[in-house]
Tab-separated table of C-alpha atoms and ligand atoms in Angstrom:
chain	number	residue	atom	x	y	z
A	1	MET	CA	14.473	16.858	3.036
A	2	ILE	CA	15.266	13.159	3.322
A	3	GLU	CA	15.283	11.847	6.912
A	4	LEU	CA	17.293	8.821	7.965
A	5	LYS	CA	15.856	7.114	11.048
A	6	SER	CA	17.802	6.451	14.231
A	7	ALA	CA	17.922	3.008	15.876
A	8	ARG	CA	15.346	4.182	18.410
A	9	GLU	CA	12.990	5.441	15.713
A	10	ILE	CA	13.382	2.210	13.757
A	11	GLU	CA	12.387	0.179	16.815
A	12	THR	CA	9.153	2.206	17.124
A	13	MET	CA	8.513	1.902	13.387
A	14	ARG	CA	8.884	-1.891	13.680
A	15	GLN	CA	6.078	-1.806	16.247
A	16	ALA	CA	3.898	0.417	14.047
A	17	GLY	CA	4.533	-1.887	11.099
A	18	ARG	CA	3.709	-4.978	13.126
A	19	ILE	CA	0.370	-3.457	14.161
A	20	VAL	CA	-0.535	-2.598	10.559
A	21	ALA	CA	0.434	-6.068	9.341
A	22	GLY	CA	-1.684	-7.727	12.012
A	23	VAL	CA	-4.710	-5.608	11.144
A	24	LEU	CA	-4.421	-6.304	7.427
A	25	ARG	CA	-4.144	-10.029	8.141
A	26	GLU	CA	-7.300	-9.921	10.271
A	27	LEU	CA	-9.171	-8.012	7.571
A	28	ALA	CA	-8.172	-10.640	5.016
A	29	ALA	CA	-9.464	-13.370	7.335
A	30	ALA	CA	-12.810	-11.535	7.635
A	31	LEU	CA	-13.358	-11.272	3.874
A	32	ARG	CA	-16.350	-13.144	2.532
A	33	PRO	CA	-19.243	-12.460	0.175
A	34	GLY	CA	-21.861	-10.338	1.974
A	35	ILE	CA	-19.481	-8.302	4.152
A	36	THR	CA	-19.499	-4.543	3.524
A	37	THR	CA	-16.473	-2.319	3.319
A	38	ALA	CA	-17.906	-0.371	6.280
A	39	ASP	CA	-17.778	-3.617	8.317
A	40	LEU	CA	-14.088	-3.949	7.434
A	41	ASP	CA	-13.446	-0.323	8.342
A	42	ARG	CA	-15.074	-0.743	11.754
A	43	LEU	CA	-13.057	-3.901	12.424
A	44	ALA	CA	-9.822	-2.188	11.389
A	45	GLU	CA	-10.411	0.851	13.575
A	46	ARG	CA	-11.163	-1.333	16.600
A	47	LEU	CA	-8.033	-3.458	16.078
A	48	ILE	CA	-5.802	-0.433	15.529
A	49	ARG	CA	-7.038	1.236	18.711
A	50	GLU	CA	-6.828	-1.995	20.738
A	51	ALA	CA	-3.143	-2.159	19.723
A	52	GLY	CA	-2.633	1.291	21.254
A	53	ALA	CA	-2.344	3.033	17.888
A	54	GLU	CA	-4.469	5.454	15.889
A	55	PRO	CA	-5.855	5.080	12.362
A	56	ALA	CA	-3.491	7.116	10.186
A	57	PHE	CA	-5.948	7.880	7.414
A	58	LYS	CA	-8.888	9.115	9.510
A	59	GLY	CA	-9.048	12.881	9.150
A	60	TYR	CA	-6.044	12.957	6.797
A	61	GLN	CA	-6.912	15.792	4.418
A	62	GLY	CA	-10.510	15.210	5.485
A	63	TYR	CA	-10.540	11.470	4.681
A	64	PRO	CA	-13.557	10.037	6.559
A	65	ALA	CA	-12.472	6.452	7.388
A	66	SER	CA	-9.717	4.277	8.883
A	67	ILE	CA	-8.965	2.190	5.794
A	68	CYS	CA	-9.297	2.494	2.047
A	69	ALA	CA	-11.300	-0.290	0.366
A	70	SER	CA	-11.184	-0.227	-3.432
A	71	ILE	CA	-13.221	-2.745	-5.420
A	72	ASN	CA	-12.463	-4.110	-8.937
A	73	ASP	CA	-11.748	-1.128	-11.245
A	74	GLU	CA	-11.198	1.141	-8.243
A	75	VAL	CA	-7.456	1.674	-7.913
A	76	VAL	CA	-6.999	3.298	-4.477
A	77	HIS	CA	-8.726	5.506	-1.880
A	78	GLY	CA	-12.146	3.846	-2.036
A	79	ILE	CA	-14.196	5.091	0.927
A	80	PRO	CA	-15.739	2.315	3.040
A	81	SER	CA	-19.538	2.287	2.915
A	82	PRO	CA	-22.380	0.171	4.308
A	83	HIS	CA	-23.723	0.178	0.742
A	84	ARG	CA	-20.630	-1.506	-0.702
A	85	VAL	CA	-21.267	-5.230	-0.288
A	86	LEU	CA	-18.496	-7.580	-1.409
A	87	ARG	CA	-19.636	-10.274	-3.824
A	88	ASP	CA	-18.131	-13.538	-4.965
A	89	GLY	CA	-15.708	-12.724	-7.784
A	90	ASP	CA	-14.741	-9.229	-6.575
A	91	LEU	CA	-11.200	-8.003	-6.077
A	92	VAL	CA	-10.809	-5.719	-3.079
A	93	SER	CA	-7.748	-3.640	-2.253
A	94	LEU	CA	-7.426	-2.867	1.457
A	95	ASP	CA	-5.036	-0.134	2.593
A	96	VAL	CA	-4.225	0.255	6.301
A	97	GLY	CA	-2.185	2.922	8.090
A	98	ALA	CA	-1.532	3.359	11.798
A	99	ARG	CA	0.360	5.825	13.958
A	100	TYR	CA	2.056	4.326	17.014
A	101	ARG	CA	3.996	6.486	19.479
A	102	GLY	CA	4.259	9.169	16.807
A	103	TYR	CA	5.437	6.909	13.948
A	104	TYR	CA	3.552	5.551	10.960
A	105	GLY	CA	3.195	2.182	9.305
A	106	ASP	CA	1.412	1.716	5.966
A	107	SER	CA	0.531	-1.430	4.035
A	108	ALA	CA	-1.980	-2.549	1.427
A	109	ALA	CA	-2.943	-5.695	-0.426
A	110	THR	CA	-5.530	-6.829	-2.937
A	111	PHE	CA	-7.577	-9.927	-2.212
A	112	ALA	CA	-9.943	-12.110	-4.202
A	113	VAL	CA	-13.410	-12.504	-2.692
A	114	GLY	CA	-14.456	-16.090	-3.331
A	115	HIS	CA	-13.716	-17.332	-6.827
A	116	VAL	CA	-12.207	-14.931	-9.365
A	117	PRO	CA	-11.148	-15.584	-12.972
A	118	ALA	CA	-7.583	-16.727	-13.667
A	119	GLU	CA	-6.639	-13.396	-15.270
A	120	ALA	CA	-7.667	-11.509	-12.106
A	121	ARG	CA	-5.595	-13.898	-9.998
A	122	ARG	CA	-2.636	-13.290	-12.304
A	123	LEU	CA	-3.057	-9.517	-11.782
A	124	LEU	CA	-2.810	-10.025	-8.011
A	125	GLU	CA	0.252	-12.247	-8.297
A	126	VAL	CA	2.055	-9.931	-10.708
A	127	THR	CA	1.377	-6.848	-8.573
A	128	ARG	CA	2.576	-8.573	-5.400
A	129	GLU	CA	5.701	-9.871	-7.122
A	130	ALA	CA	6.342	-6.421	-8.623
A	131	LEU	CA	6.328	-5.027	-5.087
A	132	TYR	CA	8.896	-7.655	-4.055
A	133	ALA	CA	11.019	-6.824	-7.111
A	134	GLY	CA	10.949	-3.175	-6.004
A	135	ILE	CA	11.834	-4.137	-2.433
A	136	ALA	CA	14.784	-6.239	-3.665
A	137	ALA	CA	16.159	-3.095	-5.338
A	138	ALA	CA	15.880	-1.068	-2.102
A	139	ARG	CA	19.485	-1.313	-1.007
A	140	PRO	CA	22.533	0.899	-0.602
A	141	GLY	CA	24.452	1.352	-3.846
A	142	ASN	CA	21.169	1.580	-5.728
A	143	ARG	CA	19.121	4.689	-6.425
A	144	LEU	CA	15.441	5.486	-6.281
A	145	GLY	CA	15.079	4.940	-10.040
A	146	ASP	CA	16.227	1.345	-9.582
A	147	ILE	CA	13.171	0.627	-7.413
A	148	GLY	CA	10.734	2.121	-9.924
A	149	HIS	CA	12.480	0.428	-12.812
A	150	ALA	CA	12.321	-2.980	-11.128
A	151	VAL	CA	8.579	-2.585	-10.501
A	152	GLN	CA	7.798	-1.285	-13.991
A	153	ARG	CA	9.825	-3.945	-15.749
A	154	TYR	CA	8.120	-6.754	-13.887
A	155	VAL	CA	4.627	-5.346	-14.502
A	156	GLU	CA	5.098	-4.536	-18.175
A	157	ALA	CA	6.716	-7.906	-18.919
A	158	ALA	CA	3.434	-9.425	-17.710
A	159	GLY	CA	1.433	-7.196	-20.076
A	160	PHE	CA	-0.070	-4.948	-17.382
A	161	SER	CA	0.334	-1.181	-16.729
A	162	VAL	CA	1.784	0.732	-13.824
A	163	VAL	CA	-0.286	3.668	-12.549
A	164	ARG	CA	1.737	6.884	-12.957
A	165	ASP	CA	-0.423	9.392	-11.099
A	166	TYR	CA	0.263	7.988	-7.610
A	167	ALA	CA	3.512	6.915	-5.998
A	168	GLY	CA	4.993	5.465	-2.842
A	169	HIS	CA	6.635	7.727	-0.289
A	170	GLY	CA	9.037	8.148	2.560
A	171	ILE	CA	7.392	7.438	5.917
A	172	GLY	CA	8.221	8.073	9.553
A	173	ARG	CA	6.962	10.785	11.833
A	174	ALA	CA	4.671	11.759	8.946
A	175	MET	CA	2.705	9.323	6.774
A	176	HIS	CA	4.014	10.992	3.641
A	177	GLU	CA	7.642	12.104	3.737
A	178	ASP	CA	10.135	12.778	0.979
A	179	PRO	CA	11.076	11.189	-1.313
A	180	GLN	CA	8.243	10.208	-3.629
A	181	VAL	CA	8.729	6.630	-4.829
A	182	PRO	CA	7.348	6.248	-8.376
A	183	ASN	CA	6.587	2.779	-9.696
A	184	TYR	CA	8.461	3.475	-12.915
A	185	GLY	CA	11.896	4.885	-13.644
A	186	GLN	CA	15.356	4.684	-15.117
A	187	PRO	CA	18.005	2.529	-13.480
A	188	GLY	CA	20.897	4.403	-11.882
A	189	THR	CA	18.974	7.673	-11.541
A	190	GLY	CA	17.617	9.653	-8.610
A	191	LEU	CA	18.281	9.687	-4.894
A	192	ARG	CA	21.019	7.406	-3.554
A	193	LEU	CA	19.505	4.866	-1.163
A	194	ARG	CA	21.035	4.789	2.313
A	195	PRO	CA	20.598	2.694	5.462
A	196	GLY	CA	17.997	4.264	7.755
A	197	LEU	CA	15.758	5.423	4.916
A	198	VAL	CA	12.208	4.060	5.330
A	199	LEU	CA	10.011	3.890	2.229
A	200	ALA	CA	6.430	2.858	1.569
A	201	ILE	CA	6.716	1.053	-1.769
A	202	GLU	CA	3.287	0.588	-3.325
A	203	PRO	CA	2.736	-0.460	-6.930
A	204	MET	CA	-0.749	0.139	-8.307
A	205	VAL	CA	-1.231	-1.988	-11.422
A	206	ASN	CA	-4.019	-1.946	-14.011
A	207	ALA	CA	-4.913	-4.915	-16.171
A	208	GLY	CA	-5.550	-2.442	-19.020
A	209	GLY	CA	-4.153	1.044	-19.615
A	210	HIS	CA	-2.449	3.155	-16.968
A	211	ALA	CA	-4.934	6.066	-17.053
A	212	VAL	CA	-6.945	6.742	-13.893
A	213	ARG	CA	-9.395	9.387	-12.763
A	214	THR	CA	-10.850	10.535	-9.443
A	215	GLU	CA	-14.578	10.172	-8.792
A	216	ALA	CA	-16.902	13.003	-7.785
A	217	ASP	CA	-16.474	11.999	-4.097
A	218	GLY	CA	-13.006	13.541	-4.366
A	219	TRP	CA	-11.243	10.324	-3.260
A	220	THR	CA	-12.077	7.166	-5.177
A	221	VAL	CA	-9.570	6.596	-7.984
A	222	ARG	CA	-10.752	4.360	-10.824
A	223	THR	CA	-9.283	3.046	-14.068
A	224	VAL	CA	-10.461	5.071	-17.074
A	225	ASP	CA	-10.928	1.947	-19.238
A	226	GLY	CA	-12.822	0.039	-16.543
A	227	SER	CA	-10.106	-2.618	-16.251
A	228	LEU	CA	-9.306	-4.307	-12.929
A	229	SER	CA	-6.633	-2.816	-10.694
A	230	ALA	CA	-4.481	-4.154	-7.849
A	231	HIS	CA	-2.360	-2.524	-5.138
A	232	PHE	CA	0.270	-3.985	-2.805
A	233	GLU	CA	2.254	-1.922	-0.301
A	234	HIS	CA	4.892	-2.527	2.354
A	235	THR	CA	6.764	-0.181	4.652
A	236	VAL	CA	10.439	-1.023	4.071
A	237	LEU	CA	13.635	-0.094	5.942
A	238	ILE	CA	16.832	0.152	3.930
A	239	THR	CA	19.704	-1.457	5.834
A	240	GLU	CA	23.371	-2.161	5.103
A	241	GLY	CA	22.209	-5.519	3.711
A	242	GLU	CA	18.810	-6.996	2.939
A	243	PRO	CA	15.867	-4.589	3.090
A	244	GLU	CA	13.735	-5.103	6.210
A	245	ILE	CA	9.983	-5.247	5.601
A	246	LEU	CA	8.470	-3.520	8.637
A	247	THR	CA	4.945	-4.633	7.680
A	248	ASP	CA	6.014	-8.219	6.955
A	249	GLY	CA	3.268	-10.787	7.411
A	250	ALA	CA	0.488	-8.446	6.255
A	251	PHE	CA	-0.216	-10.649	3.202
B	301	MF3	N1	-1.543	4.137	1.712
B	301	MF3	C1	-2.104	5.352	1.142
B	301	MF3	C2	-0.987	6.304	0.907
B	301	MF3	O1	0.117	5.962	1.121
B	301	MF3	C3	-3.169	5.830	2.038
B	301	MF3	C4	-3.627	7.214	1.898
B	301	MF3	S1	-5.303	7.266	2.096
B	301	MF3	C5	-5.636	8.717	2.869
B	301	MF3	O2	-1.141	7.391	0.422
B	301	MF3	F1	-6.866	8.740	3.029
B	301	MF3	F2	-5.076	8.755	4.010
B	301	MF3	F3	-5.221	9.720	2.144
B	302	CO	CO1	1.261	4.568	1.281
């Protein structure tokens, strides 16, 4: 079932999105060589709770932390650990979700730690711009396949691959609502987009092939070929006009 949000729900989701964006911004400001992903997780949980919200991921299907922190060839769902120290030259994808007054916000971004090679920087730029291409297609008159197509086209034109095994999602009173939002697709196909629909659009892009696999910890997703991966996500409201990014300012 596809839920369209009321004006009241949208106002609460704006607040949830603003909290998530603020936390992600603070995490980015804290990044430096020597910090551990457990440090970032602790900071995120404190900031989320200080904002009057709860970490959305903690306890979700048994997930043990408040954020996901995925380094280099890790695609998504990396579990924060005091043993994972960020080093100069790493890419780190940080994914933050919060529940505020019963509604969820969800956003992610990949950051360079210190100095990274030009090709890694290009991966970040292409993935972020692919997200914005997907967001630009999130408008009434378009369909779900137009979002995925816009993302895929942008990524593949740059010579990178879109991850197929994970997708974006509807979001609201649950973190994951219908519909699924794949990062690939055919224009003019799928669900008709309508004002009041809120989607988490979240391209995951590999520098090499699209294949991924899950580690023995049951969570960490990694590229099969060992290539770098990036992930950018916004929570987006479809309106009569321009899409409204509820997590705007996160990155
Ligand atoms: N942003 C991710 C998602 O949309 C976060 C899920 S991590 C989990 O699926 F631990 F909560 F599963
Ligand atoms: Co998400």
